[in-house]
Amino acid sequence: MFNEQEILSTIEMVKNEHLDVRAVTLGINLFDCVSHDLSVFKHKIREKIVTRAEALVPVCNTIGEKYGIQVVNKRISTSPIALVGAPFNAEQMVEIAICLNDIAKEVDIDFMGGFSALVEKGIATGDRSLMDALPRALAETQRICASVNVATSRSGINMDAVLDMAKVIKKAATLTAQDDGIACAKLCVFANIPQDMPFMAGAYLGVGVADSVINVGVSGPGVVKKAIERALEARPNLTLGRIAEVIKTTACKVTRVGELIGREVADNLGTRFGVVDLSLAPTPTVGDSIGEIFQALGLTSIGVPGSTAALAMLNDAVKKGGAFASSHVGGLSGAFIPVCEDLNIAEAAEKGYLTIEKLEAMTCVCSVGLDMVPVPGDISEETLAGIMADEMAIGMINNKTTATRIIPVPGKKAGDSVFFGGLLGAAKIMKVPHATNQDSFVRHGGRIPAPIHSLKN
Amino acid sequence: MDKLIITVLGKDRPGIIAATAKSLFDLNCNLENVNQVILQNQFSGIFIVLPPPELSLNTVKTTLEKDLADTGIYIHVNLADTAPNGNGKGEGENFIITTIGPDQKGLVAKFTRIIADANVNVTNLRAVFKGGDTPGANIMVYEVLITPDTDQKALFSALRDKAAGLGLDVSIQHKNIFQAINKI
């Protein structure tokens, strides 16, 4: 029997500290659906995905009920569509996106990821079709998420792709201008994208993974924040080393919950278990915010001096705790700092504590990058590409994943409000210095060479 | 001779277990299982022992009563029925039902009635009533074994309805979640 403290703390984590499983993602390999005939291809992917995924949502709900832990999002990731749909042109790629969106609705999942291309070393025919299709594919669907990997530490940065993606983002925003450019909230541009990860918008099933696999993304910023607050209440003079220990232990518990549920979902669906992604991902809910962790650590707000150090400590402790809890850790694994999706971070940006430059600095130590950042709609393609190139360079040089999910909001300027609803949240548009200028740097194109340490072998 | 179950009850004090164990050792009995609990200074211990074949139940009882005579402890000795518990439903899954809230008479009776009506076995029960002005400190924890033929939804729904009617906060969770979080 558990003692009353163990029982109460578990109930507290689940009920009041928002412990949940953020996402269970079923990865499905589509390489065996390849065909040069679009109707055959669409028929095959529908048959395969529906067969594998029809039980996903009911199983997640049943297991969530059994454990008293909600599985917030049920998702699917597929093999990169630019690869499995390589014979098709952009128009046909849009059709594929619409077909995938219909399948997502049919099996009642929240998002389908994998409308993706890997172009760090060059853009192949299928990649070009997919990138050209992206604005319409994202504007004309609701549940499709896309990602394009434009850089790796081994290959360098494909600057042609970076500029192309700036154009794609601008066009996608224009096509969804009535919804504040929401199409861009479903598109990530990556450096060093990990394969086999459950987090949208970048999720896709990598090559070299099993035919189908269950991945789990755990969350729990509310649990971490409360753990820090409790520890400091008991011992106000706790050192940062001891606070890191508290975060590590908490991350371990959260991860074990994720793995427990993920393995049971996998068993029920008769598929393999893949990885636990340890990322601390926020929600727009008070009490479940990454930003509030910074305040629990004694900072006025995320963004003030000290924030980068605090984030580095937080990220490292989360990884250490998670690594002990699970033997199969993957994905992004760290702390997200999205502007729109996190109420507290959005407020910090609005009050001026958090600028886009400080956000970029913090991405050197966080797990992703410039995430869900709304910027003025009249931002130039060159400035947008420059922001992305900077972020890719951080990832390339530091051997880490970085990404941008930037939303140029049509017709709006810095300080105006945007509201995307649901988990995507709301925020004020961030000020971008030099927004409308057109520096020629990014137009040189080509590939920024990989750093010297890429020669390691 | 079959196994014996020995129940020892009385006001807690140092030496109860030592005296009982010594007496059983002198009788050449093998201790197989022991569980003891102290509730508000009251000691309760259960010993399952395997006596030597020639020893009678009555001899064990009278010897223990003699050896523990000056402790004021009540002793009950009986044959242990170690056959399966007889619900005949095979393996199940352990759930933990927790209620938190204002103390009131009959809580345990009301909840265990619902559990029993579902033909579910309570394998462990703990009630902690510490909160006069703080109802959050009144906690009841039932560990139950739910077998595949249990109407789980109906049971959980009945428990939630009862808790709501009594102003209690109820949590029903699979035991593994507590295991995952607390037993590292």
XYZ file of C-alpha atoms in Angstrom:
641
model
C 0.000 0.000 0.000
C 1.220 3.491 -0.741
C 1.467 5.954 2.085
C -0.908 8.867 2.210
C 1.764 11.333 1.070
C 2.451 9.304 -2.068
C -1.233 9.035 -2.824
C -1.948 12.709 -2.211
C 1.015 13.931 -4.246
C -0.022 11.748 -7.180
C -3.603 12.991 -7.042
C -2.323 16.555 -6.750
C -0.121 16.147 -9.834
C -2.980 14.805 -11.887
C -5.837 16.962 -10.697
C -4.393 20.326 -9.802
C -1.039 20.539 -11.527
C -2.243 19.585 -14.992
C -0.182 16.426 -15.373
C -1.255 14.889 -18.616
C 0.102 13.111 -21.618
C 0.299 15.851 -24.174
C 0.336 13.624 -27.230
C 0.223 10.019 -28.243
C 1.386 9.865 -31.836
C 1.027 6.861 -34.079
C 3.765 6.874 -36.683
C 2.836 5.098 -39.907
C 5.273 4.204 -42.666
C 3.800 4.948 -46.097
C 6.641 3.720 -48.296
C 4.659 0.609 -49.246
C 1.899 2.871 -50.617
C 4.112 4.444 -53.259
C 2.595 4.661 -56.741
C 2.934 6.945 -59.750
C -0.868 6.971 -59.998
C -2.363 9.576 -57.670
C -5.689 7.795 -57.179
C -3.913 4.526 -56.354
C -1.591 6.328 -53.952
C -4.482 8.063 -52.180
C -6.432 4.795 -51.960
C -3.457 2.981 -50.479
C -2.615 5.616 -47.875
C -6.256 5.847 -46.813
C -6.489 2.087 -46.416
C -3.246 1.813 -44.496
C -3.776 4.769 -42.171
C -7.414 3.950 -41.390
C -6.575 0.296 -40.692
C -3.745 1.204 -38.347
C -5.336 4.197 -36.682
C -9.046 3.561 -36.348
C -8.632 2.285 -32.776
C -6.135 4.978 -31.721
C -8.554 7.487 -30.222
C -10.812 4.986 -28.386
C -7.767 3.164 -26.990
C -6.187 6.418 -25.779
C -9.465 7.466 -24.177
C -9.938 4.123 -22.437
C -6.385 4.069 -21.104
C -6.607 7.717 -20.100
C -9.736 6.894 -18.097
C -8.114 3.846 -16.518
C -5.152 5.818 -15.233
C -6.950 9.065 -14.560
C -4.451 10.762 -16.879
C -5.842 12.489 -19.909
C -4.219 11.928 -23.298
C -4.751 15.445 -24.602
C -3.893 14.961 -28.263
C -4.062 11.904 -30.454
C -1.995 12.329 -33.564
C -0.535 10.550 -36.545
C 2.820 11.091 -38.181
C 3.608 9.647 -41.575
C 6.705 9.095 -43.659
C 7.767 12.374 -45.308
C 5.262 12.992 -48.088
C 7.955 14.593 -50.274
C 9.603 11.150 -50.387
C 6.619 8.834 -50.707
C 4.858 11.251 -53.065
C 7.943 12.156 -55.084
C 6.347 11.504 -58.513
C 3.627 14.105 -57.992
C 3.487 17.791 -58.879
C 2.463 20.626 -56.570
C -1.204 20.491 -57.558
C -1.273 16.768 -56.810
C 0.527 17.357 -53.509
C -2.325 19.666 -52.485
C -4.739 16.839 -53.289
C -2.686 14.504 -51.103
C -2.850 17.013 -48.244
C -6.635 17.232 -48.588
C -6.869 13.424 -48.676
C -4.747 13.169 -45.495
C -6.921 15.816 -43.847
C -10.042 13.775 -44.651
C -8.413 10.656 -43.207
C -7.490 12.603 -40.055
C -11.139 13.588 -39.646
C -12.280 10.031 -40.315
C -10.131 8.547 -37.544
C -10.840 11.583 -35.351
C -7.260 12.577 -34.605
C -6.203 16.130 -33.832
C -3.294 16.545 -36.222
C -1.550 14.596 -38.945
C 2.139 15.386 -39.369
C 4.498 14.297 -42.081
C 3.691 16.701 -44.891
C 7.420 17.158 -44.797
C 10.563 17.479 -46.851
C 14.241 17.103 -46.004
C 16.194 19.537 -48.155
C 19.297 20.415 -46.158
C 21.582 19.363 -48.985
C 19.421 20.130 -51.983
C 15.875 20.223 -53.256
C 14.734 17.145 -55.218
C 11.656 16.967 -57.458
C 9.307 15.707 -54.756
C 10.649 18.275 -52.290
C 10.033 21.084 -54.781
C 6.467 19.918 -55.391
C 5.771 19.738 -51.686
C 7.277 23.142 -50.930
C 5.315 24.728 -53.774
C 2.160 23.021 -52.529
C 2.616 24.096 -48.911
C 0.714 27.420 -48.897
C -2.447 25.916 -50.386
C -2.051 22.589 -48.590
C -1.975 24.353 -45.232
C -4.635 26.928 -46.099
C -7.107 24.375 -47.445
C -6.773 21.865 -44.589
C -7.257 22.090 -40.847
C -5.375 19.118 -39.396
C -2.308 18.810 -41.615
C 1.053 19.840 -40.189
C 4.166 20.388 -42.230
C 7.887 20.659 -41.705
C 10.884 21.315 -43.891
C 14.396 20.579 -42.700
C 16.736 23.091 -44.332
C 19.948 22.556 -42.353
C 21.996 19.982 -40.508
C 25.329 20.077 -38.722
C 26.630 17.607 -41.316
C 25.392 19.354 -44.442
C 25.248 23.042 -43.612
C 22.379 25.394 -44.355
C 20.555 25.281 -47.669
C 20.036 29.015 -48.110
C 18.003 28.540 -51.295
C 15.543 26.541 -49.226
C 15.584 29.137 -46.452
C 14.558 31.891 -48.866
C 11.994 29.618 -50.504
C 10.487 28.888 -47.109
C 10.277 32.624 -46.363
C 8.211 32.967 -49.546
C 6.092 29.926 -48.613
C 5.378 31.371 -45.182
C 4.381 34.762 -46.580
C 2.073 33.136 -49.120
C 0.530 30.755 -46.589
C -0.162 33.730 -44.334
C -1.788 35.648 -47.179
C -4.044 32.700 -48.064
C -5.301 32.578 -44.476
C -5.322 36.332 -43.869
C -8.878 36.213 -42.517
C -7.625 33.915 -39.728
C -4.477 35.909 -38.895
C -2.295 33.648 -41.055
C -3.077 30.485 -39.113
C -1.630 28.261 -41.867
C 1.853 29.281 -40.661
C 1.116 27.884 -37.191
C 1.130 24.440 -38.800
C 4.544 24.800 -40.442
C 8.009 24.380 -38.912
C 11.341 25.070 -40.576
C 14.053 22.951 -38.967
C 17.745 22.475 -38.552
C 18.737 18.953 -37.443
C 15.158 17.692 -37.331
C 15.035 14.512 -35.235
C 13.301 11.586 -36.845
C 10.546 9.732 -35.063
C 9.178 12.489 -32.889
C 5.658 13.119 -31.696
C 5.562 16.887 -31.553
C 3.669 18.901 -34.097
C 4.060 20.748 -36.278
C 7.303 18.983 -37.105
C 6.331 15.365 -36.424
C 7.073 12.766 -39.067
C 8.071 9.109 -39.121
C 11.702 8.742 -40.003
C 13.294 6.322 -42.398
C 14.792 3.466 -40.399
C 11.835 3.210 -38.022
C 9.373 0.297 -37.825
C 6.272 0.088 -40.004
C 4.205 1.641 -37.257
C 5.207 2.940 -33.879
C 3.700 4.699 -30.880
C 5.536 7.734 -29.572
C 4.559 9.721 -26.527
C 5.051 13.360 -25.710
C 4.758 14.186 -22.052
C 4.266 17.652 -20.695
C 3.871 18.986 -17.192
C 5.155 22.546 -16.757
C 2.513 22.968 -14.057
C 3.900 19.998 -12.151
C 7.478 21.315 -12.371
C 6.425 24.784 -11.271
C 4.534 23.434 -8.252
C 7.434 21.175 -7.313
C 9.800 24.172 -7.301
C 7.338 26.270 -5.296
C 6.848 23.495 -2.730
C 10.600 22.979 -2.372
C 11.232 26.700 -1.898
C 8.369 27.011 0.567
C 9.897 24.275 2.674
C 13.453 25.601 2.301
C 13.604 29.198 1.015
C 17.401 29.169 0.852
C 17.595 26.226 -1.492
C 20.522 26.548 -3.920
C 20.064 26.283 -7.662
C 21.814 22.922 -7.649
C 19.185 21.556 -5.287
C 16.396 23.177 -7.303
C 17.773 21.453 -10.411
C 17.558 18.194 -8.465
C 13.877 18.883 -7.717
C 13.205 19.525 -11.411
C 15.100 16.371 -12.379
C 13.134 14.180 -9.970
C 9.851 15.683 -11.129
C 10.735 15.185 -14.797
C 11.521 11.570 -14.005
C 8.059 11.015 -12.522
C 6.335 12.739 -15.416
C 8.288 10.678 -17.925
C 7.426 7.408 -16.226
C 3.755 8.262 -16.506
C 4.180 8.952 -20.219
C 6.011 5.724 -20.839
C 3.491 3.700 -18.848
C 0.615 5.019 -20.920
C 2.503 4.913 -24.218
C 3.483 1.284 -23.785
C -0.058 0.307 -22.931
C -1.437 2.127 -25.970
C 1.175 0.393 -28.133
C 0.293 -3.015 -26.669
C -3.406 -2.425 -27.257
C -2.837 -1.392 -30.848
C -0.453 -4.276 -31.454
C 2.352 -1.959 -32.458
C 5.815 -1.111 -31.221
C 6.628 1.498 -28.648
C 9.013 4.134 -29.938
C 10.212 6.979 -27.762
C 9.162 9.310 -25.015
C 9.681 12.946 -25.889
C 10.412 14.686 -22.623
C 9.557 18.154 -23.742
C 7.921 20.521 -21.318
C 5.230 21.919 -23.542
C 2.888 24.601 -22.304
C -0.772 25.264 -22.699
C -2.590 28.590 -22.757
C -3.899 27.655 -19.287
C -3.003 29.547 -16.119
C -0.918 27.241 -13.934
C 0.420 25.178 -16.816
C 2.919 27.582 -18.297
C 6.624 27.396 -19.032
C 6.826 31.123 -18.289
C 5.519 30.589 -14.763
C 8.454 28.266 -14.025
C 10.783 31.230 -14.517
C 8.779 33.188 -11.969
C 8.883 30.247 -9.557
C 12.669 30.391 -9.922
C 12.620 34.013 -8.793
C 12.725 35.952 -12.062
C 10.293 38.813 -12.598
C 9.371 37.391 -15.963
C 10.732 35.184 -18.684
C 12.940 37.406 -20.821
C 14.684 39.382 -18.072
C 18.434 38.857 -17.539
C 18.983 35.431 -16.029
C 16.347 33.824 -18.229
C 18.825 32.053 -20.493
C 20.663 30.580 -17.512
C 17.390 29.490 -15.923
C 16.257 27.883 -19.164
C 19.588 26.064 -19.546
C 19.220 24.649 -16.044
C 15.596 23.695 -16.626
C 16.298 22.023 -19.952
C 19.226 20.029 -18.649
C 17.385 18.864 -15.537
C 14.415 17.745 -17.624
C 16.681 15.716 -19.901
C 18.536 14.123 -16.990
C 15.356 13.159 -15.149
C 13.753 11.814 -18.290
C 16.814 9.884 -19.356
C 16.753 8.004 -16.055
C 13.055 7.247 -16.381
C 13.034 5.850 -19.884
C 15.499 3.922 -21.996
C 14.012 5.218 -25.232
C 14.033 8.971 -25.209
C 13.819 10.918 -28.435
C 12.136 13.716 -30.270
C 12.922 17.183 -29.034
C 13.164 16.596 -25.279
C 13.511 19.905 -23.501
C 11.546 23.034 -22.786
C 9.523 24.831 -25.416
C 9.238 28.596 -25.315
C 6.393 29.310 -27.725
C 5.020 32.812 -27.605
C 1.395 32.266 -28.591
C 0.803 28.916 -26.918
C 1.958 30.009 -23.483
C -0.119 32.611 -21.682
C 2.714 33.771 -19.463
C 5.264 34.052 -22.296
C 2.744 35.952 -24.410
C 2.283 38.406 -21.514
C 6.062 38.765 -21.108
C 6.345 39.669 -24.791
C 3.466 42.114 -24.505
C 5.040 43.857 -21.511
C 8.379 44.136 -23.287
C 10.335 41.764 -21.027
C 10.775 39.377 -23.920
C 12.011 40.577 -27.289
C 12.672 38.568 -30.417
C 16.429 39.002 -29.861
C 16.204 37.580 -26.326
C 14.028 34.756 -27.617
C 16.721 33.908 -30.148
C 19.388 33.945 -27.432
C 17.298 31.592 -25.325
C 16.899 29.184 -28.220
C 20.616 28.438 -27.898
C 19.773 26.441 -24.783
C 16.152 25.397 -25.288
C 14.944 22.410 -27.222
C 13.405 24.003 -30.271
C 13.628 27.588 -31.356
C 11.548 30.580 -32.329
C 8.193 28.958 -31.796
C 4.772 30.426 -32.534
C 6.100 33.935 -32.937
C 3.614 36.337 -34.552
C 5.395 39.106 -36.481
C 4.161 42.073 -38.537
C 2.479 41.106 -41.797
C 4.599 43.457 -43.876
C 7.861 41.763 -42.875
C 10.022 41.327 -45.983
C 10.928 37.891 -47.321
C 14.579 38.787 -46.799
C 14.157 39.653 -43.122
C 12.047 36.555 -42.541
C 14.697 34.425 -44.254
C 17.399 36.167 -42.231
C 15.658 35.344 -38.954
C 15.345 31.717 -40.028
C 18.964 31.541 -41.218
C 20.158 32.848 -37.833
C 18.138 30.188 -36.045
C 19.386 27.459 -38.365
C 22.972 28.598 -37.743
C 22.485 28.153 -33.987
C 21.344 24.598 -34.598
C 24.021 23.797 -37.149
C 26.978 25.047 -35.126
C 25.784 23.665 -31.791
C 24.735 20.236 -33.066
C 21.210 20.721 -31.814
C 17.723 20.917 -33.180
C 16.415 24.388 -33.814
C 13.306 25.470 -35.630
C 11.206 28.442 -36.502
C 7.440 28.634 -36.511
C 6.858 32.249 -37.422
C 3.534 33.797 -38.368
C 3.584 37.044 -40.360
C 0.076 38.261 -39.594
C -1.407 39.897 -42.692
C -2.534 43.480 -42.253
C -1.342 43.705 -38.651
C 1.592 45.431 -37.035
C 3.630 45.125 -33.847
C 1.430 45.409 -30.751
C -1.756 44.255 -32.484
C -3.472 41.184 -31.092
C -3.779 37.783 -32.710
C -5.969 34.935 -31.548
C -5.646 31.432 -32.923
C -7.767 29.605 -30.352
C -7.359 26.252 -28.644
C -3.838 25.123 -27.851
C -2.426 27.652 -30.327
C -3.442 30.467 -27.991
C -3.161 34.202 -28.494
C -0.538 36.959 -28.266
C 0.461 40.451 -29.329
C 2.531 40.726 -32.481
C 6.232 41.064 -31.650
C 8.293 43.969 -32.813
C 10.911 42.981 -35.398
C 13.680 45.538 -35.966
C 14.542 45.947 -39.607
C 11.320 44.162 -40.549
C 10.666 45.621 -43.970
C 14.250 45.946 -45.226
C 15.560 43.809 -48.038
C 19.202 42.891 -47.344
C 20.726 40.950 -50.186
C 22.579 38.466 -47.932
C 19.970 35.722 -48.140
C 19.567 36.200 -51.888
C 23.111 34.956 -52.496
C 21.614 31.489 -52.113
C 23.700 28.334 -52.225
C 24.675 26.423 -49.121
C 26.432 27.715 -46.028
C 29.076 25.020 -45.520
C 28.871 22.634 -42.627
C 31.138 23.486 -39.692
C 34.514 21.789 -39.310
C 33.292 19.469 -36.566
C 30.979 17.849 -39.114
C 34.049 15.981 -40.418
C 33.936 13.790 -37.315
C 33.731 10.162 -38.333
C -1.165 -29.983 11.240
C -2.494 -27.169 9.017
C -1.269 -23.644 9.219
C -2.525 -21.458 12.046
C -3.592 -17.861 11.991
C -2.841 -16.033 15.216
C -4.342 -12.628 15.902
C -2.780 -10.467 18.603
C -4.615 -7.340 19.777
C -4.043 -4.847 22.541
C -2.549 -1.556 23.664
C 0.754 -0.997 21.925
C 3.954 -1.317 23.947
C 7.498 -2.439 23.245
C 8.019 -6.210 23.147
C 4.697 -7.568 21.907
C 6.156 -9.008 18.711
C 9.294 -10.194 20.484
C 7.284 -12.053 23.110
C 4.939 -13.594 20.573
C 7.757 -14.660 18.269
C 9.766 -16.115 21.180
C 6.801 -18.155 22.346
C 6.172 -19.483 18.829
C 9.872 -20.261 18.421
C 9.849 -22.247 21.642
C 6.891 -24.213 20.233
C 8.992 -24.952 17.115
C 6.504 -23.086 14.903
C 7.680 -21.554 11.618
C 6.549 -17.960 11.004
C 5.408 -17.652 7.395
C 3.717 -14.253 7.287
C 3.423 -11.399 9.726
C 1.615 -8.132 9.384
C 1.158 -5.583 12.108
C -0.383 -2.157 12.318
C -0.702 0.472 15.038
C -3.809 2.654 15.061
C -4.004 5.336 17.751
C -1.799 3.319 20.168
C -3.682 0.086 19.548
C -1.584 -2.819 18.327
C -2.923 -5.382 15.907
C -0.816 -8.221 14.543
C -1.589 -11.207 12.383
C 0.786 -14.169 12.261
C 0.465 -17.124 9.929
C 2.552 -20.011 11.224
C 3.277 -23.613 10.344
C 3.341 -25.662 13.534
C 5.089 -29.060 13.839
C 2.691 -31.993 13.081
C 2.396 -33.142 16.665
C 1.367 -29.733 18.037
C -2.325 -29.051 18.686
C -4.098 -25.741 18.157
C -5.077 -25.740 21.806
C -1.475 -26.134 22.970
C -0.401 -23.156 20.877
C -3.258 -21.030 22.245
C -2.674 -21.886 25.909
C 1.094 -21.471 25.616
C 0.772 -18.044 24.020
C -1.815 -16.935 26.601
C 0.494 -18.046 29.391
C 3.618 -16.443 27.919
C 1.824 -13.128 27.220
C -0.342 -13.139 30.334
C 1.241 -10.045 31.893
C 0.910 -7.884 28.745
C -2.879 -7.492 28.680
C -2.895 -8.691 25.105
C -5.818 -10.562 23.584
C -4.841 -13.613 21.519
C -6.942 -15.571 19.094
C -5.699 -18.724 17.382
C -7.475 -20.501 14.565
C -6.801 -22.786 11.626
C -5.789 -20.729 8.609
C -7.930 -21.242 5.560
C -5.278 -20.730 2.869
C -7.412 -21.813 -0.086
C -7.958 -19.184 -2.836
C -10.278 -16.389 -1.717
C -13.173 -17.880 -3.573
C -14.451 -15.047 -5.702
C -13.669 -17.396 -8.579
C -13.014 -14.596 -11.042
C -9.302 -15.043 -11.673
C -6.818 -12.228 -12.066
C -7.820 -8.608 -11.969
C -6.319 -5.153 -11.901
C -5.722 -3.081 -8.818
C -7.307 0.335 -8.635
C -6.987 2.897 -5.897
C -10.080 4.829 -4.903
C -9.447 7.884 -2.781
C -12.010 10.119 -1.171
C -11.095 13.408 0.426
C -13.468 15.672 2.298
C -15.607 16.268 5.367
C -15.778 13.500 7.931
C -19.194 11.995 8.551
C -20.516 8.802 10.053
C -20.994 5.842 7.740
C -18.563 6.823 4.989
C -16.744 3.510 4.933
C -20.007 1.594 5.123
C -21.494 3.516 2.204
C -18.518 3.176 -0.101
C -17.719 -0.432 0.706
C -21.386 -1.294 0.111
C -21.128 0.067 -3.425
C -17.868 -1.806 -3.971
C -19.302 -5.024 -2.553
C -22.459 -4.726 -4.661
C -20.180 -4.720 -7.716
C -18.684 -7.959 -6.345
C -15.301 -6.248 -6.086
C -12.864 -7.145 -3.332
C -11.242 -4.469 -1.155
C -7.650 -5.653 -0.745
C -6.481 -2.768 1.396
C -8.192 0.047 3.224
C -6.774 3.015 5.009
C -8.745 5.819 6.599
C -7.019 8.879 7.984
C -9.241 11.397 9.736
C -7.070 14.259 10.891
C -8.935 17.294 9.734
C -11.383 19.040 11.995
C -11.365 22.385 10.218
C -9.444 21.066 7.233
C -11.597 18.517 5.398
C -8.694 17.970 2.979
C -6.926 16.058 5.737
C -9.694 13.447 5.889
C -8.645 10.759 3.470
C -9.948 7.304 2.750
C -8.021 5.039 0.444
C -9.494 1.793 -0.870
C -7.323 -0.524 -2.888
C -9.615 -2.794 -4.855
C -9.172 -5.706 -7.229
C -11.310 -5.264 -10.301
C -11.754 -8.409 -12.334
C -12.554 -8.506 -16.059
C -16.223 -9.286 -15.474
C -16.750 -6.216 -13.292
C -18.958 -3.514 -14.759
C -16.223 -0.947 -14.262
C -18.135 2.012 -15.660
C -21.165 1.340 -13.463
C -18.980 0.949 -10.369
C -17.004 4.138 -10.998
C -20.161 6.045 -11.811
C -21.854 4.863 -8.590
C -18.786 5.850 -6.550
C -18.639 9.295 -8.174
C -22.361 9.858 -7.618
C -22.082 8.852 -3.969
C -19.045 11.100 -3.451
C -20.795 14.047 -5.084
C -23.824 13.523 -2.848
C -21.617 13.544 0.245
C -19.518 16.543 -0.819
C -16.394 14.441 -1.230
C -13.683 14.645 -3.851
C -13.123 11.192 -5.326
C -10.220 9.903 -7.428
C -10.219 6.515 -9.109
C -6.947 5.496 -10.691
C -5.106 2.376 -11.679
C -2.482 1.360 -9.123
C 0.275 1.412 -11.749
C 0.126 5.187 -11.948
C 1.066 5.457 -8.271
C 3.712 2.825 -8.845
C 5.170 4.754 -11.790
C 5.293 8.047 -9.945
C 6.382 6.974 -6.495
C 8.376 3.763 -6.763
C 11.534 4.601 -8.607
